Short mmCIF file of C-alpha atoms in Angstrom, two decimals:
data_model
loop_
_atom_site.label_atom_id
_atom_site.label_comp_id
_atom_site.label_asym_id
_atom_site.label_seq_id
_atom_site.Cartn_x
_atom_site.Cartn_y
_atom_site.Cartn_z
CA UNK A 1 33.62 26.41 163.27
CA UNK A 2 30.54 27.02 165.52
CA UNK A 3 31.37 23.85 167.85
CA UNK A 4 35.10 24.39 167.93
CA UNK A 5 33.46 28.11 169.07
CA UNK A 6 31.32 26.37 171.78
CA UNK A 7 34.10 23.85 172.67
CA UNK A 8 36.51 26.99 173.60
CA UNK A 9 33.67 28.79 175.09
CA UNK A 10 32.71 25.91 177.33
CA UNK A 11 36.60 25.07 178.06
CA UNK A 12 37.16 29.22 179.19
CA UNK A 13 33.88 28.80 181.31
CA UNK A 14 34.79 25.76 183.07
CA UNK A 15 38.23 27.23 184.24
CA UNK A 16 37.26 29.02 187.35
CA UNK A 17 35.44 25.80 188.25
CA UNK A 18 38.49 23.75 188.65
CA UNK A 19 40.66 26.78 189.84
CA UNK A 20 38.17 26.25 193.01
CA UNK A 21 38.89 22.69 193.59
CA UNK A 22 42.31 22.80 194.68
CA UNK A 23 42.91 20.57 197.54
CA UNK A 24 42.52 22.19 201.00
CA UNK A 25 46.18 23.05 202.41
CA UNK A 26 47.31 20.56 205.24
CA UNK A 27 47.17 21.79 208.61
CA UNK A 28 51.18 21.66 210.48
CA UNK A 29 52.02 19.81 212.75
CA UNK A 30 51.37 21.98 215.41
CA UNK A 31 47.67 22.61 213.98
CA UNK A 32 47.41 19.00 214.12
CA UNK A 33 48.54 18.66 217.50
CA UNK A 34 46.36 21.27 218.51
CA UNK A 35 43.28 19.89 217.10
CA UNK A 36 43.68 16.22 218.91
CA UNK A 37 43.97 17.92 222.26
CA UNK A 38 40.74 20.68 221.74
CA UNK A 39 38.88 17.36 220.55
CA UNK A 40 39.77 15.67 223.95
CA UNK A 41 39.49 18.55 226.29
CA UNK A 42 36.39 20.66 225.44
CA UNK A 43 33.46 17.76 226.00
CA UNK A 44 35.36 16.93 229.38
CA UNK A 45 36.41 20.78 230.82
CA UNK A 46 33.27 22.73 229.24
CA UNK A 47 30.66 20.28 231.33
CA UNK A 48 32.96 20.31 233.67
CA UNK A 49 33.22 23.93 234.42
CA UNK A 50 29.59 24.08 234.70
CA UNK A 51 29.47 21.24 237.14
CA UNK A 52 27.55 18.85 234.53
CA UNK A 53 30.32 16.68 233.94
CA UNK A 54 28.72 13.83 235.52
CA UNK A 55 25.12 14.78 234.48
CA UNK A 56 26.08 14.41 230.65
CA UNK A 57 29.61 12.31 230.26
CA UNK A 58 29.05 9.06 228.35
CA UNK A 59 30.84 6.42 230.42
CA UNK A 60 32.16 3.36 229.73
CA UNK A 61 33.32 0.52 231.92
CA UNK A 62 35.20 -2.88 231.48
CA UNK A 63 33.27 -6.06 230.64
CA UNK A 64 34.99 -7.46 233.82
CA UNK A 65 35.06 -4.09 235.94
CA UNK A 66 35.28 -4.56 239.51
CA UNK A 67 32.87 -3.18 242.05
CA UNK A 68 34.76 0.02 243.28
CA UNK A 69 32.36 3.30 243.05
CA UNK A 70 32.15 3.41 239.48
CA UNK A 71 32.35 7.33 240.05
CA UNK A 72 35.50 7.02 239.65
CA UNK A 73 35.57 7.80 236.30
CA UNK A 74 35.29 11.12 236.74
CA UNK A 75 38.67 12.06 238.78
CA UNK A 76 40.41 9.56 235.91
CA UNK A 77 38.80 11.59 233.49
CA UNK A 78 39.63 15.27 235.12
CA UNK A 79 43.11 14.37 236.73
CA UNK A 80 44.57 12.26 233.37
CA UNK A 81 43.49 14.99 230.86
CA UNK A 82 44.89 17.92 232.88
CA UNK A 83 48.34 16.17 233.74
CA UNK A 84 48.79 16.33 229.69
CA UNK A 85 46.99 19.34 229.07
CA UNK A 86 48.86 21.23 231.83
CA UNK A 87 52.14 22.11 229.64
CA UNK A 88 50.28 23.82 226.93
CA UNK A 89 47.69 25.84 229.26
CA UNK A 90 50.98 27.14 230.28
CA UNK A 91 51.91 28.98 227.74
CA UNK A 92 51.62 32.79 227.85
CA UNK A 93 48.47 34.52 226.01
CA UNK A 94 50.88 36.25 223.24
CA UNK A 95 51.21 35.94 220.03
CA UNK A 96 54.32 35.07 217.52
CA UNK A 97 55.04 38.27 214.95
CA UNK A 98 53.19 38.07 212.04
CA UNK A 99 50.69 35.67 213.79
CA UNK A 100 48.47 33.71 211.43
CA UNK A 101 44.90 33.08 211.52
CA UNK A 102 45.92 29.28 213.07
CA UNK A 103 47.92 31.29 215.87
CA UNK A 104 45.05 33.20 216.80
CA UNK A 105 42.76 30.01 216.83
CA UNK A 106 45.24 28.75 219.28
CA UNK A 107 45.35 30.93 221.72
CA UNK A 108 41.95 31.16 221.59
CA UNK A 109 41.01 27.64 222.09
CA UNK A 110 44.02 27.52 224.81
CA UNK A 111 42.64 30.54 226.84
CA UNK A 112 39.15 29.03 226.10
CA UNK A 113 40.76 25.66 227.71
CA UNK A 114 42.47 26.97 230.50
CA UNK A 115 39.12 29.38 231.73
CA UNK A 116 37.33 25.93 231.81
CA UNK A 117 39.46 23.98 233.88
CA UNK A 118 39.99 26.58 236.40
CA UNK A 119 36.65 26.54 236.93
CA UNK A 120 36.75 22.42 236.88
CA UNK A 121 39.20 22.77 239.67
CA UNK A 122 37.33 24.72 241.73
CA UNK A 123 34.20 22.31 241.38
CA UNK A 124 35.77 19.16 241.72
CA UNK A 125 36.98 20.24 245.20
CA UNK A 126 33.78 21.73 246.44
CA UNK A 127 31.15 19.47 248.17
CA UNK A 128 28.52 22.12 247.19
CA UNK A 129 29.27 21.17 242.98
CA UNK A 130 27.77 18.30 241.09
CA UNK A 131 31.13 17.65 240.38
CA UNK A 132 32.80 17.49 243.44
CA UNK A 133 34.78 14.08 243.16
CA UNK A 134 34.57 11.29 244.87
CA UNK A 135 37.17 11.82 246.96
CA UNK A 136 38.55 8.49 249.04
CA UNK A 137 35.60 6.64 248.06
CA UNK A 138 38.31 4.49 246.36
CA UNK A 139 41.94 3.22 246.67
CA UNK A 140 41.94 4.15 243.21
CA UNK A 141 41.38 7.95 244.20
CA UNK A 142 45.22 7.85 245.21
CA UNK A 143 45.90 7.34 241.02
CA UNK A 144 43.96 10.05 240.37
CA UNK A 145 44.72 12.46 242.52
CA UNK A 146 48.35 11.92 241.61
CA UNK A 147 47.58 13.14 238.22
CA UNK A 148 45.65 16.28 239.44
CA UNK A 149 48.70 17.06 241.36
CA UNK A 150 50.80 16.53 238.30
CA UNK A 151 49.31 18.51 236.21
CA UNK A 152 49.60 21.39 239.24
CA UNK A 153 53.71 20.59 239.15
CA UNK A 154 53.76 20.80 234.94
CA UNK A 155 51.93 24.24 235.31
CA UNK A 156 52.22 25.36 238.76
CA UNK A 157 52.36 29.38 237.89
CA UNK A 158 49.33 28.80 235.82
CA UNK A 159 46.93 26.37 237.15
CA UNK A 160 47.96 26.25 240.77
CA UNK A 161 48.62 29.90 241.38
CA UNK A 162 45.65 31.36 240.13
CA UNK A 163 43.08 29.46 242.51
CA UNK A 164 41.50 30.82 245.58
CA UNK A 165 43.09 30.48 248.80
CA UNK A 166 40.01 28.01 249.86
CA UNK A 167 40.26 26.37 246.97
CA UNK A 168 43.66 25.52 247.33
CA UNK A 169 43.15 24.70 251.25
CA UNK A 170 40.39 22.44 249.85
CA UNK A 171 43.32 20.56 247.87
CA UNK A 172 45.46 20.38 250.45
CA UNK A 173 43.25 18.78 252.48
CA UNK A 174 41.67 16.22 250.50
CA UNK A 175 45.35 15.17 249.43
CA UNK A 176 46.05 14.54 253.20
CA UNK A 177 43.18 12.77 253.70
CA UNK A 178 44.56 9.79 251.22
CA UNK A 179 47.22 8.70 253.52
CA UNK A 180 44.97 6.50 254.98
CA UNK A 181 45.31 4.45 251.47
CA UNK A 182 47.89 1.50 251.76
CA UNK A 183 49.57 1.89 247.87
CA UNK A 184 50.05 -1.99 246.65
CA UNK A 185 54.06 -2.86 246.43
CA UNK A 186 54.07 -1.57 242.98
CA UNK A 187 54.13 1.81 241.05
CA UNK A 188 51.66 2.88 243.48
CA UNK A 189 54.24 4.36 245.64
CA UNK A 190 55.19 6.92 243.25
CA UNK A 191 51.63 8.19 243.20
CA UNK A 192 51.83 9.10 246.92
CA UNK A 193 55.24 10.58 246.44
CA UNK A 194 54.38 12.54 244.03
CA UNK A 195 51.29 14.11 245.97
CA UNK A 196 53.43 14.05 248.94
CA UNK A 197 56.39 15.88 247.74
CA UNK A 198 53.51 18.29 246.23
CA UNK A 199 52.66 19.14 249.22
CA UNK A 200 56.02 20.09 250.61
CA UNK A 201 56.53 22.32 247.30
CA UNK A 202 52.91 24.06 247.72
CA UNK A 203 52.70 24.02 251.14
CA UNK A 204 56.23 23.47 252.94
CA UNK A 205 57.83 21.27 254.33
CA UNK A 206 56.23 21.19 257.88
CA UNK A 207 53.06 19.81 256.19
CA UNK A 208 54.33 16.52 253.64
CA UNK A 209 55.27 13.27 254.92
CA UNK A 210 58.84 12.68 254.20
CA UNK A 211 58.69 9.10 255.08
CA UNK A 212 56.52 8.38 252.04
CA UNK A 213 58.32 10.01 249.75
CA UNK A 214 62.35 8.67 250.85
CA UNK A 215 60.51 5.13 250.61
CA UNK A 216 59.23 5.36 247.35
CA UNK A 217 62.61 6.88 246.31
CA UNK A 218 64.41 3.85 247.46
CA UNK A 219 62.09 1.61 246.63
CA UNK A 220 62.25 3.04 242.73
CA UNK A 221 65.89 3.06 243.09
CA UNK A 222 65.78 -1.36 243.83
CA UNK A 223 63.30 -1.91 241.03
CA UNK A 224 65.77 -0.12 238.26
CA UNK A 225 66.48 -3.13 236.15
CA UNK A 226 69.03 -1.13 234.10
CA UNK A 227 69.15 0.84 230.13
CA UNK A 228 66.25 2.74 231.15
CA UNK A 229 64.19 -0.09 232.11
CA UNK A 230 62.06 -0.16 236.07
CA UNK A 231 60.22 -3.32 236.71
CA UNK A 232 56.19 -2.31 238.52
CA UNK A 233 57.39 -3.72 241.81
CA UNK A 234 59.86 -6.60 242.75
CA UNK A 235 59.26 -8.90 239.66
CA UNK A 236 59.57 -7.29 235.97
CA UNK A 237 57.32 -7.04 233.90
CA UNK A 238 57.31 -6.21 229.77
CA UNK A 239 55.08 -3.53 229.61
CA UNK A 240 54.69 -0.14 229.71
CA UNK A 241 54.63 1.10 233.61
CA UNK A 242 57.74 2.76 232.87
CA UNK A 243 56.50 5.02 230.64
CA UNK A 244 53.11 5.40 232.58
CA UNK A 245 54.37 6.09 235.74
CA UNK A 246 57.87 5.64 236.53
CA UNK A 247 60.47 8.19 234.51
CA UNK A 248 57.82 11.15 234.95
CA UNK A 249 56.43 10.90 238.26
CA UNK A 250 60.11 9.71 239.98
CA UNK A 251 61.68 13.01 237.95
CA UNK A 252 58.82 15.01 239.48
CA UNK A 253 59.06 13.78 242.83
CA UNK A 254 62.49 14.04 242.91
CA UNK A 255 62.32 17.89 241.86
CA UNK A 256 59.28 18.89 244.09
CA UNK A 257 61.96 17.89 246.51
CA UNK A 258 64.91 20.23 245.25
CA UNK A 259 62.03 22.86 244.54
CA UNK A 260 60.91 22.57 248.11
CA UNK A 261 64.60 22.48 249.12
CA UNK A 262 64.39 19.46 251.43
CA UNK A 263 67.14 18.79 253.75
CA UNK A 264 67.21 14.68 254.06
CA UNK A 265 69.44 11.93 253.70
CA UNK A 266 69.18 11.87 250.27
CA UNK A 267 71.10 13.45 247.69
CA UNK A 268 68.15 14.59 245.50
CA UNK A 269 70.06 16.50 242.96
CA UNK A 270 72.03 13.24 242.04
CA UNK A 271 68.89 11.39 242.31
CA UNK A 272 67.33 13.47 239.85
CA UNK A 273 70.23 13.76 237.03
CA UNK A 274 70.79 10.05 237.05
CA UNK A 275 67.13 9.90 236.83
CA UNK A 276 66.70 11.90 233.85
CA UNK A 277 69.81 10.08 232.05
CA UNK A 278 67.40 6.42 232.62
CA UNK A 279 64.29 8.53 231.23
CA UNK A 280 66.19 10.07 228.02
CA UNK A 281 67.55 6.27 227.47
CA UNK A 282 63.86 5.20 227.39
CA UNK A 283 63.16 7.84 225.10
CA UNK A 284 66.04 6.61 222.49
CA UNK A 285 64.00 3.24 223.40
CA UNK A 286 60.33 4.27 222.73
CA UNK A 287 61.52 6.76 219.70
CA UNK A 288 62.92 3.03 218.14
CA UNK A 289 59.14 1.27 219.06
CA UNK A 290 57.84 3.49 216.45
CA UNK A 291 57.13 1.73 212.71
CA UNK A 292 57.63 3.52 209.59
CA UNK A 293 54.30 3.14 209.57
CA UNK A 294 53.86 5.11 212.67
CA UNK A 295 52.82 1.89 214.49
CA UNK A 296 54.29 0.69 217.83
CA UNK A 297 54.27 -2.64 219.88
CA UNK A 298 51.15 -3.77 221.71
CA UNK A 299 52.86 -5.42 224.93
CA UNK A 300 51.55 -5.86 228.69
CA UNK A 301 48.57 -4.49 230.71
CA UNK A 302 46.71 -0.94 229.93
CA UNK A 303 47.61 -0.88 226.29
CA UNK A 304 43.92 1.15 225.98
CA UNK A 305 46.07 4.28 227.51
CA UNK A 306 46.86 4.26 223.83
CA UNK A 307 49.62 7.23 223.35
CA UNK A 308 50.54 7.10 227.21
CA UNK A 309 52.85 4.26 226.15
CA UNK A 310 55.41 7.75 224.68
CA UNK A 311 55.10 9.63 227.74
CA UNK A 312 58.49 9.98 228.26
CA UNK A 313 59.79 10.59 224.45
CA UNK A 314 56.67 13.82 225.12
CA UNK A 315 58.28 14.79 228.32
CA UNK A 316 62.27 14.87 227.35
CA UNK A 317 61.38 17.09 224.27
CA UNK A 318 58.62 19.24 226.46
CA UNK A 319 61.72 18.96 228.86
CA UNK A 320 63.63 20.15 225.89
CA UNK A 321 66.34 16.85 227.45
CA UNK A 322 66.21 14.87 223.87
CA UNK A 323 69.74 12.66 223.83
CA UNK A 324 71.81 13.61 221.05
CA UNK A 325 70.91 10.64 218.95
CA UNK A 326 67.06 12.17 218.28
CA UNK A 327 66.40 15.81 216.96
CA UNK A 328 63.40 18.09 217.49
CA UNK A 329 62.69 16.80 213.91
CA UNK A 330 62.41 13.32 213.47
CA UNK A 331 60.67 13.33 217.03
CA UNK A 332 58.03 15.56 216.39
CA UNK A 333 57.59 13.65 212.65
CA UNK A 334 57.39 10.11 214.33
CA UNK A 335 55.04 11.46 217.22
CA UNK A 336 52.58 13.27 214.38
CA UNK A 337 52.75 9.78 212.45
CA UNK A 338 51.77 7.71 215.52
CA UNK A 339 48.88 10.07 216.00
CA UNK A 340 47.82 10.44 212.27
CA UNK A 341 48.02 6.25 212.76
CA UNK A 342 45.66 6.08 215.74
CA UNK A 343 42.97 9.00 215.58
CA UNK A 344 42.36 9.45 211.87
CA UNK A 345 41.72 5.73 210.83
CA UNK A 346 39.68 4.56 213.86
CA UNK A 347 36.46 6.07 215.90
CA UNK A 348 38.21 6.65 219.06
CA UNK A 349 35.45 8.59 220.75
CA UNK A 350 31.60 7.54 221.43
CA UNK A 351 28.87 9.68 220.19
CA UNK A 352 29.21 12.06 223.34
CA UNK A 353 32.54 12.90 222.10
CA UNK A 354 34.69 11.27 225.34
CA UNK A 355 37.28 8.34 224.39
CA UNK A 356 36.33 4.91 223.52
CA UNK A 357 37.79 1.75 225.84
CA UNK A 358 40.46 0.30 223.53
CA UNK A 359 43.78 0.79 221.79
CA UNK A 360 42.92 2.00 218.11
CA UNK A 361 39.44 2.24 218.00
CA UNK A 362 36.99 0.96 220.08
CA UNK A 363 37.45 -2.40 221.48
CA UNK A 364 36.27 -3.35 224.63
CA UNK A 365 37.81 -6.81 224.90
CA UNK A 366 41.71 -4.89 225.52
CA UNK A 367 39.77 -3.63 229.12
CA UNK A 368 41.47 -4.76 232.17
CA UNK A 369 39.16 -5.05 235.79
CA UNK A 370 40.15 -1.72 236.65
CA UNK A 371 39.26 0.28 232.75
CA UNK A 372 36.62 2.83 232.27
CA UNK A 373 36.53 5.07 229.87
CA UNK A 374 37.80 7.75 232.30
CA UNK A 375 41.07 5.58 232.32
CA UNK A 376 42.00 6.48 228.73
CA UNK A 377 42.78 10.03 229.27
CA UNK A 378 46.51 8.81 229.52
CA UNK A 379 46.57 8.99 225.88
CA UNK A 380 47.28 13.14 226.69
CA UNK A 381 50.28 12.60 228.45
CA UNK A 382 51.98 12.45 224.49
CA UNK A 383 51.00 15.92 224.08
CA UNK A 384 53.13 17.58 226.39
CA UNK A 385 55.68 18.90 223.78
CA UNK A 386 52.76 21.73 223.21
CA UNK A 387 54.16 23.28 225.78
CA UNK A 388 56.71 24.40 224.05
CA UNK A 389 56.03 27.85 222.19
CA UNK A 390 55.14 27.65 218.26
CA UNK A 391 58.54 29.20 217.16
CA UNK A 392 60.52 26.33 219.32
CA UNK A 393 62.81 24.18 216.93
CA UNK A 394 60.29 21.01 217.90
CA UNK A 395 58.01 22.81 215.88
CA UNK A 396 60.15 24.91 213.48
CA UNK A 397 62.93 22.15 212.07
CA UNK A 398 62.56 20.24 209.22
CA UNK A 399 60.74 17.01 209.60
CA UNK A 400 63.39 14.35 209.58
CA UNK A 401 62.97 10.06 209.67
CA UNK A 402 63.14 8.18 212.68
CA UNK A 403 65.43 5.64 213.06
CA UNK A 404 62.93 2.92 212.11
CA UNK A 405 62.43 4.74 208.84
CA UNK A 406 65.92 4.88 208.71
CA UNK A 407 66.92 1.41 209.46
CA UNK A 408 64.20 -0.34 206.89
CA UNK A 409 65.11 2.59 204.04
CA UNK A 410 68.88 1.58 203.63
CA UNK A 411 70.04 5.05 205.42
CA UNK A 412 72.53 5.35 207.68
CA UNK A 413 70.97 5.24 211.79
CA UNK A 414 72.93 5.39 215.05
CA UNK A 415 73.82 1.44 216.94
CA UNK A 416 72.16 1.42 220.27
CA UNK A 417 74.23 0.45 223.37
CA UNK A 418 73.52 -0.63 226.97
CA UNK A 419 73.26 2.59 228.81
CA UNK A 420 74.82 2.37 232.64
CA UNK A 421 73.91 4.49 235.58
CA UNK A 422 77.05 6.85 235.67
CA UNK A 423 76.50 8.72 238.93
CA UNK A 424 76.04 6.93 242.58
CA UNK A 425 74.81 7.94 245.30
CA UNK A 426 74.80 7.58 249.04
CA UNK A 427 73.33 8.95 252.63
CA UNK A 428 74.54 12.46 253.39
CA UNK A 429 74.54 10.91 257.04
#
């Protein structure tokens, strides 16, 4: 009787013990989402915004890098981060009703975020700051500065608008000052039409060069190989320069244009919806890349821009443009499974907390000549759909399978046709 007495005594003790170990809820999505991007912004944008970017930034460059200024890495860095940043910066400081503890962390870290890289703007401009950038030290600088200007076009009210007037002037001018790069006869093009036609939105149209940007626009329109497919210059090639650089920066170009409300031979606003029909083919594309594992193919040049290779599955639901064959739902759920499948199995970051060269951990050998460590900031152009507001059906639908989920689980899943360019075009005169 006594043990059976100690034996209940011990059981009624132990209770509250195990009550405590329940497993720790699972953040959403969106919490998810949110925590990949803090992790890749703060070490950049807080040294940054104190102009110690370049005093403290743990770099990394290829095995076989080639001898440009290796200070390069610090525009890839800056410009690559911000142009997938940019969306979610842009949201308003307000909160949802009934805003949880998770909501407030957001906006937190997102104000927090967006204070920062003001400031990094400002410094990375002015030849007073430790971090003013090397600034056409480097036919690479016209990359880079592409992707500054992009991420001015994805949140022009919020990070454009808000800088000083000599700040902005500074911008202006150092864009200018990259015509005197020749762009390779490649995807190149598209970053000087996209700073270009910049320029005529920010500044007006007195002060772009419209020859660069009707050039690359033709020149994009001859290398369209067809179902959502453009080759990097006259040859094709299977990789991943489509989703890179060609459906974003040839929709932004093409709407800096009707934004700027150019009067030219060209026919932007057909341009630009046959343009977004190629990009949400290439999203039906890229959506089918992804595994049930949350895997996708490892093809072509680059592949350490890791999550740049969905750039344009990120951008038609940021867009809010998904085809009717993919829902908020099973886009969101294969995005968070890719990400899940790349960041929480593998170290991608060094012991300073920037990204690691290589596709799923750190592996130097997948470098090409031109990788640093800079380079890899890419990988934020897949979090664009953050700039769409917590309560937005992206965030609020069910999770639903992809079509690869689909397809090897016996369920029904849409066929997949040839898509063909249903609009033409021609000189107004």
């Amino acid at each position: 009787m006594k043990r059976l007495t100690i034996i209940i005594a011990t059981v009624f003790f132990l209770l509250p013990l195990s009550a405590k170990k329940k497993t720790a809820p699972q953040p959403t999505d969106r919490q998810y989402w949110c925590e990949q991007a803090w992790k890749m912004a703060q070490p950049v944008l807080e040294n940054m915004a104190k102009g110690e970017l370049q005093k403290n930034m743990k770099t990394e460059f290829s095995p076989s890098f080639d001898n440009r200024n290796r200070k390069v890495v610090y525009m890839e860095t800056f410009g690559r981060l911000m142009a997938g940043i940019a969306p979610w910066l842009a949201l308003p400081d307000t909160l949802p009703l009934n805003a949880t503890a998770a909501d407030k962390d957001e906006l937190e870290k997102r104000q927090q975020l967006r204070q920062w890289a003001l400031a990094s703007y400002k410094n990375s401009v002015d030849p007073q700051s430790p971090d003013y950038l090397v600034w056409g030290a480097s036919g690479q600088n016209l990359v880079d500065a592409a992707y500054i200007a992009e991420s001015f076009i994805r949140a022009y009210d919020a990070l454009w608008m808000p800088l000083d007037n000599v700040t902005k002037q500074r911008y202006l001018t150092e864009f200018k000052k990259l015509r005197k790069i020749e762009p390779p006869y490649t995807n190149w093009f598209l970053f000087s039409s996209v700073i270009e036609s910049f320029i005529a939105k920010a500044a007006g149209l007195n002060e772009y060069d419209d020859y660069r940007v009707m050039t690359t626009v033709r020149k994009v329109e001859e290398w369209y190989v067809g179902d959502g497919w453009y080759a990097d210059g006259p040859v094709f090639a299977f990789d991943y320069y489509s989703s890179y650089v060609f459906h974003a920066m040839y929709l932004e170009t093409l709407q800096n244009m009707l934004d700027a409300r150019a009067n030219t031979r060209l026919e932007y606003p057909k341009y630009y919806q046959r343009a977004l029909k190629r990009a949400q083919k290439f999203a039906i594309i890229l959506e089918r890349f992804i595994s049930p594992e949350g895997t996708f193919p490892v093809i072509g040049r680059s592949t350490p821009y890791r999550m740049a290779a969905l750039q344009p599955l990120a951008l038609m639901a940021w867009y809010q443009k998904l085809p009717k064959d993919l829902s908020n739902g099973q886009v969101r759920a294969a995005l968070t499974k890719v990400m899940h499948r790349m960041y929480d199995e593998q170290n991608n970051y060094n012991d300073g907390g920037f990204l690691t060269i290589g596709f799923c951990g750190h592996q130097p050998e997948t470098a090409d000549w031109y990788t640093n460590n800079g380079s890899l900031y890419m990988t934020s152009l897949s979090l664009m759909p953050l700039g769409l507001p917590a309560d937005h059906p992206f965030w609020t639908d069910k999770a639903e399978p992809w079509t690869q989920v689909k397809a090897w689980g016996g369920q029904p899943f849409p066929k997949d046709h040839r898509w063909g360019d249903d609009i033409t075009t021609k000189d107004r005169w």
